[in-house]
Short mmCIF file of N, CA and C in Angstrom, two decimals:
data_model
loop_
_atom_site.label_atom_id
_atom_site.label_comp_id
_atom_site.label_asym_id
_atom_site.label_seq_id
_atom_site.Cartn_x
_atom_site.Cartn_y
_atom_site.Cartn_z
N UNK M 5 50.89 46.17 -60.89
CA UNK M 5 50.04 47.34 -60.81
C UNK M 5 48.79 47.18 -61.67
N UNK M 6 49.39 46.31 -63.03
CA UNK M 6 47.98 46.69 -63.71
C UNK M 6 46.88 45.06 -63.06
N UNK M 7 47.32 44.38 -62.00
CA UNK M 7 45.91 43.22 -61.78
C UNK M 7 45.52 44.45 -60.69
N UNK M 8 46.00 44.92 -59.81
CA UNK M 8 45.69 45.27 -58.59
C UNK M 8 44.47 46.82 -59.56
N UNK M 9 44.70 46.87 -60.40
CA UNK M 9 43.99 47.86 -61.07
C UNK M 9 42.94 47.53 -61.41
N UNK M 10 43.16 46.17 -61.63
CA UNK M 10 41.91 45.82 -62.44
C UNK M 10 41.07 45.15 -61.40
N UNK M 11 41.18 44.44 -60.18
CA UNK M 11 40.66 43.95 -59.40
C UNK M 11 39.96 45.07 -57.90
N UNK M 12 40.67 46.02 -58.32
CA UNK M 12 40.39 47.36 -57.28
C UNK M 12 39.74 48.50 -58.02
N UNK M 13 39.06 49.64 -57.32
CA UNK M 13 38.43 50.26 -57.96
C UNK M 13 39.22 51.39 -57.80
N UNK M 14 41.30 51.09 -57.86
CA UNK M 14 42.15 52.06 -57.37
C UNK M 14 42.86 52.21 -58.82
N UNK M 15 43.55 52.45 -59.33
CA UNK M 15 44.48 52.75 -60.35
C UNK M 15 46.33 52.97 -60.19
N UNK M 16 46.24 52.36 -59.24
CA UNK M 16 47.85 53.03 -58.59
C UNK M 16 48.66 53.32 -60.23
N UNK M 17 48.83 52.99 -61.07
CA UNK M 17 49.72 53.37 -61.56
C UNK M 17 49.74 54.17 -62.20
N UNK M 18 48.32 55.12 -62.22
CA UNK M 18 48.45 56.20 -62.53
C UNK M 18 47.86 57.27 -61.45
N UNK M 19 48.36 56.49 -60.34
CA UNK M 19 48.46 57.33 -59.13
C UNK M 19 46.67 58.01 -59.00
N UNK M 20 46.19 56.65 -58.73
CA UNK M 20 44.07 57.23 -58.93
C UNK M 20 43.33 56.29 -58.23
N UNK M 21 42.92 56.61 -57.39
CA UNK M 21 42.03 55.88 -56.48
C UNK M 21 42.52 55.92 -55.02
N UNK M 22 42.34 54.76 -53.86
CA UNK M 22 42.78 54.88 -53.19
C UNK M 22 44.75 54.29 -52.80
N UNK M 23 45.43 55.95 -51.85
CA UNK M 23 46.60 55.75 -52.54
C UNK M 23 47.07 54.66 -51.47
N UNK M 24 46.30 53.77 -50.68
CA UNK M 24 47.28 52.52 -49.69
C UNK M 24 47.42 51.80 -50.59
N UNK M 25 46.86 52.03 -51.90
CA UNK M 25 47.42 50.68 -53.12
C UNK M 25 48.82 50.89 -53.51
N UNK M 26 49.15 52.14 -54.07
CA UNK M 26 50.05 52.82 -54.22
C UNK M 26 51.28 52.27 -53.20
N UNK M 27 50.86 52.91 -51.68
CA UNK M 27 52.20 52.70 -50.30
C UNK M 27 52.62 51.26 -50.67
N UNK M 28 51.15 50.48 -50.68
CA UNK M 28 51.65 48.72 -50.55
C UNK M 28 52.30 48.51 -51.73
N UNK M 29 52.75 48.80 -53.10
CA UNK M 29 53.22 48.39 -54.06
C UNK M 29 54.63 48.90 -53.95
N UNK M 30 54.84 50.43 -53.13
CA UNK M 30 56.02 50.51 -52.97
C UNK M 30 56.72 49.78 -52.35
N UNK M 31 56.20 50.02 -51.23
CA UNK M 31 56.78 49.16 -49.85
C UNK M 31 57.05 47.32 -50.67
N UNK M 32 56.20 46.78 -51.13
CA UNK M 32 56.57 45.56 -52.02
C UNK M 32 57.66 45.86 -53.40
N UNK M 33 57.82 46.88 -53.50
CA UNK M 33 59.42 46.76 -54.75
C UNK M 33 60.08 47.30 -54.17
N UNK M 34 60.14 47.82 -52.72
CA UNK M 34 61.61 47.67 -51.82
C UNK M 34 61.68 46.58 -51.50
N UNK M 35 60.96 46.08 -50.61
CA UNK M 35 61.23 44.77 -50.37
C UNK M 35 62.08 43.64 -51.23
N UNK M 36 61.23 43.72 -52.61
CA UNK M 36 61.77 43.26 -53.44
C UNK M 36 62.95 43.09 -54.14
N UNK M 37 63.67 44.60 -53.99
CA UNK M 37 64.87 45.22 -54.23
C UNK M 37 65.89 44.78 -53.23
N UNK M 38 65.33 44.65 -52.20
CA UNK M 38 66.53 44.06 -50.75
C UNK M 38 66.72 42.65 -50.90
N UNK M 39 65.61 41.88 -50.95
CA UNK M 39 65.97 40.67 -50.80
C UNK M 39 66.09 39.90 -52.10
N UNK M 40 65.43 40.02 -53.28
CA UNK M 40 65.86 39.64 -54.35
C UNK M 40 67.40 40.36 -55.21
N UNK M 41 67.21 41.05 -55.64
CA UNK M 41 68.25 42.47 -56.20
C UNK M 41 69.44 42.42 -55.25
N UNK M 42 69.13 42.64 -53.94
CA UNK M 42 70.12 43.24 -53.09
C UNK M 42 70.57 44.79 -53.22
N UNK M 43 69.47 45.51 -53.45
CA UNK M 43 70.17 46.45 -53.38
C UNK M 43 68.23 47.64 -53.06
N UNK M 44 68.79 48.78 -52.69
CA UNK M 44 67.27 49.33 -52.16
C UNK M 44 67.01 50.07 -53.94
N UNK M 45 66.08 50.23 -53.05
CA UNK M 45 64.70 50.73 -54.11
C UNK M 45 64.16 52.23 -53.60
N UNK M 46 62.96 52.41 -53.92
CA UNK M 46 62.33 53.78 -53.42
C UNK M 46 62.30 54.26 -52.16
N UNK M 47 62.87 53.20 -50.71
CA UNK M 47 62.81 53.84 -49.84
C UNK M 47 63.74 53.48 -49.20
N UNK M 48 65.04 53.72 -49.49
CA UNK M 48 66.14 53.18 -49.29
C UNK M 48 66.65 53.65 -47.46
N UNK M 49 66.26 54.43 -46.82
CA UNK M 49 66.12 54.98 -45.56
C UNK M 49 65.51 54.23 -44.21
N UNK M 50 64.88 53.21 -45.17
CA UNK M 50 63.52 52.21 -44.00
C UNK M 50 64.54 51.35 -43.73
N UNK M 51 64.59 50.56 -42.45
CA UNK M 51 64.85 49.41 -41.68
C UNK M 51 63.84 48.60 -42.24
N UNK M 52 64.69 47.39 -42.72
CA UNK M 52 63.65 46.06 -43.05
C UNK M 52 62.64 45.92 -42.64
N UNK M 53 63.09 45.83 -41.09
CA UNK M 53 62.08 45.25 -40.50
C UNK M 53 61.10 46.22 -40.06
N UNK M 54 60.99 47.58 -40.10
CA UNK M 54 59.74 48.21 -40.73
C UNK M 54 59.38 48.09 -41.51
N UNK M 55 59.96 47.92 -42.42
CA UNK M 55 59.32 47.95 -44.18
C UNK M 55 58.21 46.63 -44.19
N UNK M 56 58.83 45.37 -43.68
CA UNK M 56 57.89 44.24 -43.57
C UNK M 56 56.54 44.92 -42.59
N UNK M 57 56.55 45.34 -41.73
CA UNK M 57 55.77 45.67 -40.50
C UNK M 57 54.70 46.36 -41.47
N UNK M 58 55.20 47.62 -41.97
CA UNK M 58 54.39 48.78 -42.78
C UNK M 58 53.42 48.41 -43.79
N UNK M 59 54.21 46.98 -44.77
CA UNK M 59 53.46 46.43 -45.59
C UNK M 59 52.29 45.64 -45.10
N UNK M 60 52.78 45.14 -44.22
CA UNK M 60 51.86 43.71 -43.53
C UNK M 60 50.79 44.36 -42.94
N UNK M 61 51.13 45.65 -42.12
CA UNK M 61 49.50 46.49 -41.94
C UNK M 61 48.98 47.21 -43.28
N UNK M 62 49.09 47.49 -43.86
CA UNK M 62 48.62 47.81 -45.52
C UNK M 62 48.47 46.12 -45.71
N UNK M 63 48.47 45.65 -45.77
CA UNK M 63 48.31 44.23 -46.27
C UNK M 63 47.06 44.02 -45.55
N UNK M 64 47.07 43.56 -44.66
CA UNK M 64 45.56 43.57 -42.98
C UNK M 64 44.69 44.61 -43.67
N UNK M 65 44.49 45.65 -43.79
CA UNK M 65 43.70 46.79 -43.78
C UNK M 65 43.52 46.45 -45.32
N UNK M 66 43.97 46.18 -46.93
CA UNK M 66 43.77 46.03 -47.94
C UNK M 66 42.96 44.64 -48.15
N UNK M 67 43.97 43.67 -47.99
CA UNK M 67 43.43 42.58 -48.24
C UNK M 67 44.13 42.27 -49.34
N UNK M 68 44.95 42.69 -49.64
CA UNK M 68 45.87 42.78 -51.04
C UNK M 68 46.34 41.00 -51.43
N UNK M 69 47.21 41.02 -50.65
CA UNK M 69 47.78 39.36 -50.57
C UNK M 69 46.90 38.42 -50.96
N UNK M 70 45.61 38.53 -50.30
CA UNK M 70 44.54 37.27 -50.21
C UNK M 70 43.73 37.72 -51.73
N UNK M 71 43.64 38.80 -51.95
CA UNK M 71 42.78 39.32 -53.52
C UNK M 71 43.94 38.54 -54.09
N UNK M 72 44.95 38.72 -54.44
CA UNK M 72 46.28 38.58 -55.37
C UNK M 72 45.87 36.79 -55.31
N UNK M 73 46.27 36.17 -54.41
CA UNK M 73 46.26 34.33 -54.04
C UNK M 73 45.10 34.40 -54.37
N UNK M 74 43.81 35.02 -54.79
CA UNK M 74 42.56 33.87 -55.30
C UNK M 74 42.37 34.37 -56.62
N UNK M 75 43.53 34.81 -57.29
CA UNK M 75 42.96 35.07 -58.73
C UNK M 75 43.70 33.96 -59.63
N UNK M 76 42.96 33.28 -60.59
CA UNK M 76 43.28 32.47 -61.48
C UNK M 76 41.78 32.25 -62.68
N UNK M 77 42.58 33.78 -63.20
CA UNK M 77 41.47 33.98 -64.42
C UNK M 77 42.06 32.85 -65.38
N UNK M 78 43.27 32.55 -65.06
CA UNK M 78 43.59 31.84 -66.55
C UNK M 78 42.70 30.30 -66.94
N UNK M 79 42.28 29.89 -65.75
CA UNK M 79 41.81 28.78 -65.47
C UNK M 79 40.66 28.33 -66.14
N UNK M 80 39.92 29.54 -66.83
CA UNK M 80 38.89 29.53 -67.85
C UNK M 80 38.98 29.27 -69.06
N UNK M 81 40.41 29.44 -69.40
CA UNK M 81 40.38 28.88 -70.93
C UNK M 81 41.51 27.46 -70.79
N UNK M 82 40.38 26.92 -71.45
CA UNK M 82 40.94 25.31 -71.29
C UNK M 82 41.84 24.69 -72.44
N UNK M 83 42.22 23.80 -71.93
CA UNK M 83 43.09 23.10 -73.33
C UNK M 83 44.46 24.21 -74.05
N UNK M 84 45.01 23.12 -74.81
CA UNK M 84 46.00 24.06 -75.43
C UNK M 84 46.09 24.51 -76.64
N UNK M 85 44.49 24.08 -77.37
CA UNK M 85 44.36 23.96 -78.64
C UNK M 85 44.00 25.79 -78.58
N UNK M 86 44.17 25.91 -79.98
CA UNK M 86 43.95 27.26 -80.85
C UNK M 86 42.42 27.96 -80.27
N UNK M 87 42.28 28.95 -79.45
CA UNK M 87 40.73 29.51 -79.07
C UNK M 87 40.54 31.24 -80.09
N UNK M 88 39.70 31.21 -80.18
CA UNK M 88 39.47 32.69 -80.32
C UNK M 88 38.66 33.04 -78.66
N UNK M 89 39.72 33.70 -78.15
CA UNK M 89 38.92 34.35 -76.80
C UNK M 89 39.35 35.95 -76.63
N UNK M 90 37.32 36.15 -76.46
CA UNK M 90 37.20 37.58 -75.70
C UNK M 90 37.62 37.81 -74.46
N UNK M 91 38.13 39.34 -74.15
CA UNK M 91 38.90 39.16 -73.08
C UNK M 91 38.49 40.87 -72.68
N UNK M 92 36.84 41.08 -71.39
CA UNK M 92 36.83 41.85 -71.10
C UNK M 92 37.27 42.53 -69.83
N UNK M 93 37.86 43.83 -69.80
CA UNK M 93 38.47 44.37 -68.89
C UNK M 93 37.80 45.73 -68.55
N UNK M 94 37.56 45.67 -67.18
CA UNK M 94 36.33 46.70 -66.53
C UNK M 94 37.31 47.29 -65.19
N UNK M 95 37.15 48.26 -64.95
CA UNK M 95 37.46 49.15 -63.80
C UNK M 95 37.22 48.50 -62.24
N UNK M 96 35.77 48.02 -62.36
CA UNK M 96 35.28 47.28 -61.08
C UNK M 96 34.84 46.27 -61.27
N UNK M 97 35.51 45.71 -61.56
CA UNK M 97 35.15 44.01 -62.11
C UNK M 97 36.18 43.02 -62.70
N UNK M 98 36.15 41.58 -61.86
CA UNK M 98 37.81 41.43 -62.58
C UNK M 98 37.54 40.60 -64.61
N UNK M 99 38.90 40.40 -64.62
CA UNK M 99 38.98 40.37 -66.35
C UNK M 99 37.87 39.09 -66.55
N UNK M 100 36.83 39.39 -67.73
CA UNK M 100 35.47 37.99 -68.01
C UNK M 100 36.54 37.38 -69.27
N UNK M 101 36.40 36.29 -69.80
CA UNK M 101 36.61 35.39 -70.73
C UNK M 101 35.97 34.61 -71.27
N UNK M 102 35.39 35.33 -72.17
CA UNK M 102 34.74 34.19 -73.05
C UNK M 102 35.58 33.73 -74.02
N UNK M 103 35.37 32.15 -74.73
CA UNK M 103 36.40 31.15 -75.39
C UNK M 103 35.19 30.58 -76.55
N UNK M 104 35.59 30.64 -78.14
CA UNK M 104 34.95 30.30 -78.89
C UNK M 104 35.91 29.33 -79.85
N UNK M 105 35.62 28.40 -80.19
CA UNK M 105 36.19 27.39 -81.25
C UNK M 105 36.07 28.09 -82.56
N UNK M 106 34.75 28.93 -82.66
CA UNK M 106 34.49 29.27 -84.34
C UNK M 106 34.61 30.81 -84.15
N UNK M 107 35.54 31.57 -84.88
CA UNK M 107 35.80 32.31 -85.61
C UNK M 107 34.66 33.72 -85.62
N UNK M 108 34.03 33.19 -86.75
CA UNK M 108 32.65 33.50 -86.91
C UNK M 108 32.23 34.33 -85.91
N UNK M 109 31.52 33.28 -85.19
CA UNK M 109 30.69 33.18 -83.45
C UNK M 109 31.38 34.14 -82.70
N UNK M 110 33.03 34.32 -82.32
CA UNK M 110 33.48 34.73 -81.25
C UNK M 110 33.19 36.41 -82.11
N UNK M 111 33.63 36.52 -83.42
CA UNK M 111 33.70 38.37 -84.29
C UNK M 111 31.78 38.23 -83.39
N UNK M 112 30.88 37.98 -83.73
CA UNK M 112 29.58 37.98 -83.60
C UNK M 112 29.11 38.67 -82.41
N UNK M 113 29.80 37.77 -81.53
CA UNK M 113 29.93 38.29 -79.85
C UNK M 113 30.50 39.32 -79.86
N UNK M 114 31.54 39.59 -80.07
CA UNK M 114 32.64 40.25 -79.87
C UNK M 114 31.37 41.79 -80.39
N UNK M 115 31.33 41.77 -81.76
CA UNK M 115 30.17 43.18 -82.18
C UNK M 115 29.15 43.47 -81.27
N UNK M 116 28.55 42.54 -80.91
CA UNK M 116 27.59 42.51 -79.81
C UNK M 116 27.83 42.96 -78.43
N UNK M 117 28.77 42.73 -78.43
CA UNK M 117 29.52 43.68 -76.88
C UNK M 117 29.79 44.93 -77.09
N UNK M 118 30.39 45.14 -77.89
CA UNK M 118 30.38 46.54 -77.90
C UNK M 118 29.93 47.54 -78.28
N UNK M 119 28.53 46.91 -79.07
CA UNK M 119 27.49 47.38 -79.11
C UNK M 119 27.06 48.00 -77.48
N UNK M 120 26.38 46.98 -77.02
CA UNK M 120 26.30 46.89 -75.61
C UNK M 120 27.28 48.00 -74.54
N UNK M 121 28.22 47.46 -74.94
CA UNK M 121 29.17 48.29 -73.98
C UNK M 121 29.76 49.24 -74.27
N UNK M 122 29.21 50.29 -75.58
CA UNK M 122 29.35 51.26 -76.03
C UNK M 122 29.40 52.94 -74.98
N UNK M 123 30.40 53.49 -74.92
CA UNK M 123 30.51 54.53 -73.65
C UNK M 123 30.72 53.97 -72.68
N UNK M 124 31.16 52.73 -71.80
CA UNK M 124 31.31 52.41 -70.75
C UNK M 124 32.90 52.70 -70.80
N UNK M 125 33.32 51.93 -69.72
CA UNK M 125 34.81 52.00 -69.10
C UNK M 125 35.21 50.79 -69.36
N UNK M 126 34.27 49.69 -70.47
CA UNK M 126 35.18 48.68 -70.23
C UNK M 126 36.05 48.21 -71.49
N UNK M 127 36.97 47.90 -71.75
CA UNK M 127 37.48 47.28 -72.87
C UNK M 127 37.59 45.88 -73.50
N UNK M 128 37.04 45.36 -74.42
CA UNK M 128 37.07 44.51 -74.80
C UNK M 128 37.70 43.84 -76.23
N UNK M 129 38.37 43.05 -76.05
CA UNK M 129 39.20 42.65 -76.85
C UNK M 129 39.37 40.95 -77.47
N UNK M 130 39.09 40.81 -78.64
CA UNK M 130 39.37 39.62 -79.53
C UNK M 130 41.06 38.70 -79.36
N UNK M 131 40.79 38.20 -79.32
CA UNK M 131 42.50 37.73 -79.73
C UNK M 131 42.57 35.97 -79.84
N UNK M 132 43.34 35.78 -80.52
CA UNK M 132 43.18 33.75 -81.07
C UNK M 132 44.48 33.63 -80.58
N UNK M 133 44.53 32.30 -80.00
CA UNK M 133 45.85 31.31 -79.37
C UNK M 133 45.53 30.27 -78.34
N UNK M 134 46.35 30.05 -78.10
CA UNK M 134 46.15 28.82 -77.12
C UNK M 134 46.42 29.26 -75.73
N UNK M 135 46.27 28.63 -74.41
CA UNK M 135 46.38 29.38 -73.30
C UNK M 135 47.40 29.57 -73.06
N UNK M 136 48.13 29.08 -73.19
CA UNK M 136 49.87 29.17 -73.28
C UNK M 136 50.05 31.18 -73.94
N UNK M 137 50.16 31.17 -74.82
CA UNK M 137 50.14 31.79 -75.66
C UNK M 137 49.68 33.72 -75.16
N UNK M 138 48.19 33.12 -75.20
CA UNK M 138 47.36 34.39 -74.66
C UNK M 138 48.02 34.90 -73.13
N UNK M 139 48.17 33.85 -72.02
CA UNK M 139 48.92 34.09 -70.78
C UNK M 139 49.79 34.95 -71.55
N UNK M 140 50.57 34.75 -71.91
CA UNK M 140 51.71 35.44 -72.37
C UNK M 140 51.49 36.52 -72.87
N UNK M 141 50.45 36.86 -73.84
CA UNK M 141 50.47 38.07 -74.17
C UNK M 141 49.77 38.88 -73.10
N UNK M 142 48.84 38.90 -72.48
CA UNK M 142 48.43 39.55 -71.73
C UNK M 142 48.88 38.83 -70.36
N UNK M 143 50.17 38.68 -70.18
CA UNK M 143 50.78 38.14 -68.79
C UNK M 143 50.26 39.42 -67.56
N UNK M 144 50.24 40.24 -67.40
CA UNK M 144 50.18 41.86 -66.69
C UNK M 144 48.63 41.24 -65.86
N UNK M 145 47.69 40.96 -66.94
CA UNK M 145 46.06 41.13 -66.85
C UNK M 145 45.86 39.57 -66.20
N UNK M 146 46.55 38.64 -66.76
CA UNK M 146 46.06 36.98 -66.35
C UNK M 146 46.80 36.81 -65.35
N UNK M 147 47.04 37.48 -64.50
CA UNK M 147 47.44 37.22 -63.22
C UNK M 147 46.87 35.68 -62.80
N UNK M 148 46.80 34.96 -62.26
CA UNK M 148 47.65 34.19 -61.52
C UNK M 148 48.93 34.82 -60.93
N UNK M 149 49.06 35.63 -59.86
CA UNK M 149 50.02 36.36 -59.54
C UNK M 149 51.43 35.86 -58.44
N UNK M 150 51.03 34.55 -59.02
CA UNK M 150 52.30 33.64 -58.40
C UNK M 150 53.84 33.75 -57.83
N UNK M 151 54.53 34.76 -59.09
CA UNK M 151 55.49 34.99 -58.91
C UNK M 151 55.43 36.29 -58.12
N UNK M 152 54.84 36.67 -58.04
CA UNK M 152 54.86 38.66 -57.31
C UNK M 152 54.33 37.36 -55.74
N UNK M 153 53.58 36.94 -55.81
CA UNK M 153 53.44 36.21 -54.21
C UNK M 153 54.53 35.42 -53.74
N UNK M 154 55.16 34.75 -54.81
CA UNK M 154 56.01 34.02 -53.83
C UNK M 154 57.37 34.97 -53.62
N UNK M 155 57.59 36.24 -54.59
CA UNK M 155 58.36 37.33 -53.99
C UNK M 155 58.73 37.68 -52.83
N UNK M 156 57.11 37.84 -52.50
CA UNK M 156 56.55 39.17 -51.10
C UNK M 156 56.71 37.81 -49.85
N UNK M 157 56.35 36.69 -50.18
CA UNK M 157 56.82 35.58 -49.29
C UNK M 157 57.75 35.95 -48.82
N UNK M 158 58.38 35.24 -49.54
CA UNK M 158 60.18 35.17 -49.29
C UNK M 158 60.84 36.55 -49.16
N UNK M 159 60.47 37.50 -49.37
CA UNK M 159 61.15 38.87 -48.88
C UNK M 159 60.56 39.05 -47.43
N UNK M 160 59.21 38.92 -47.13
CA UNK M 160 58.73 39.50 -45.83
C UNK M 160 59.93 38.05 -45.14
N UNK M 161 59.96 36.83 -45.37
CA UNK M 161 60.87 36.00 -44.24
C UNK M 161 62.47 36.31 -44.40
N UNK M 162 62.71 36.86 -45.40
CA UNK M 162 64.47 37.22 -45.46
C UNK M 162 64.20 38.61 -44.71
N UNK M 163 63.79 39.76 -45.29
CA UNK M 163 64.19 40.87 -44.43
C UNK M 163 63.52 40.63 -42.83
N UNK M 164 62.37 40.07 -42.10
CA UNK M 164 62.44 40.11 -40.64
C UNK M 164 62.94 39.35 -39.97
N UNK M 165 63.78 38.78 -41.11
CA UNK M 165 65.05 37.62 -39.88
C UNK M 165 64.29 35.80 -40.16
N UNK M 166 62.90 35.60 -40.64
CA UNK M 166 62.32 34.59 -39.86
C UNK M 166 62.70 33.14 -41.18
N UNK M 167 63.58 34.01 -41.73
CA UNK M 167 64.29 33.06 -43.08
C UNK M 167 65.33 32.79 -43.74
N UNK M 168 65.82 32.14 -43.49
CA UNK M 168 67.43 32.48 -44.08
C UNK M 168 67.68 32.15 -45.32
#
């Protein structure tokens, strides 16, 4: 919920913007619930093979799937050595990364932005580690959304039969 938030100008999880973000996230943690879990979820009443159908047109009409498969913010911070990286997060715009070796330099920037970006909607945030590390803490935001895709894979081919 929170990449599809940040890459959309929708908010599903606090139920704000447009709500086919919302249907498609349900309809994807039933899914999820049937074929991973085994057991239903929020719409425990649907036939699979609607539920795949329902998503996959919310899917067509969003574009959800294909936004989700081309994000790889993480890909900007390189190496595994120690970074101080800024890490801004905007409403309509996906997450920026800037990566500083010195300390110093990155606090410098860092004042300078929010100078700048003082009253806006966007948040910006300092934090030091390695990419390893930072993924991890902000796992939600650094989508690479790999595992939620290869989920919705493998659930849309187990529940319409086309997978065993």
């Amino acid at each position: 919920m929170e990449v599809v938030g940040l890459i959309t100008k929708s908010n599903p999880k606090f139920k704000q913007g447009d709500k086919r973000y919302e249907q498609a996230l349900t309809f994807a943690s039933e899914m999820i619930a049937r074929a991973w879990e085994n057991q239903k979820g929020p719409l425990p009443d649907m036939d699979d093979n609607d539920l795949v159908v329902e998503f996959d047109e919310l899917d067509r009409q969003l574009g959800l799937m294909d936004m989700l498969r081309e994000l790889d913010a993480s890909a900007d911070i390189k190496g595994g050595k120690n970074h101080n990286i800024i890490l801004i997060f905007s409403e309509d715009a996906p997450m920026e990364i800037q990566t500083f070796r010195d300390a110093t330099q990155a606090i410098s920037v860092l004042f300078e932005l929010e100078k700048e970006h003082a009253g806006t909607e966007k948040d910006i945030v300092l934090v030091r580690g390695n990419r390893h590390d930072v993924r991890t803490a902000f796992r939600n935001y650094f989508s690479d959304a790999s595992d939620f895709i290869f989920y919705i894979d493998q659930a849309r081919g187990l529940l319409s039969g086309t997978l065993s």
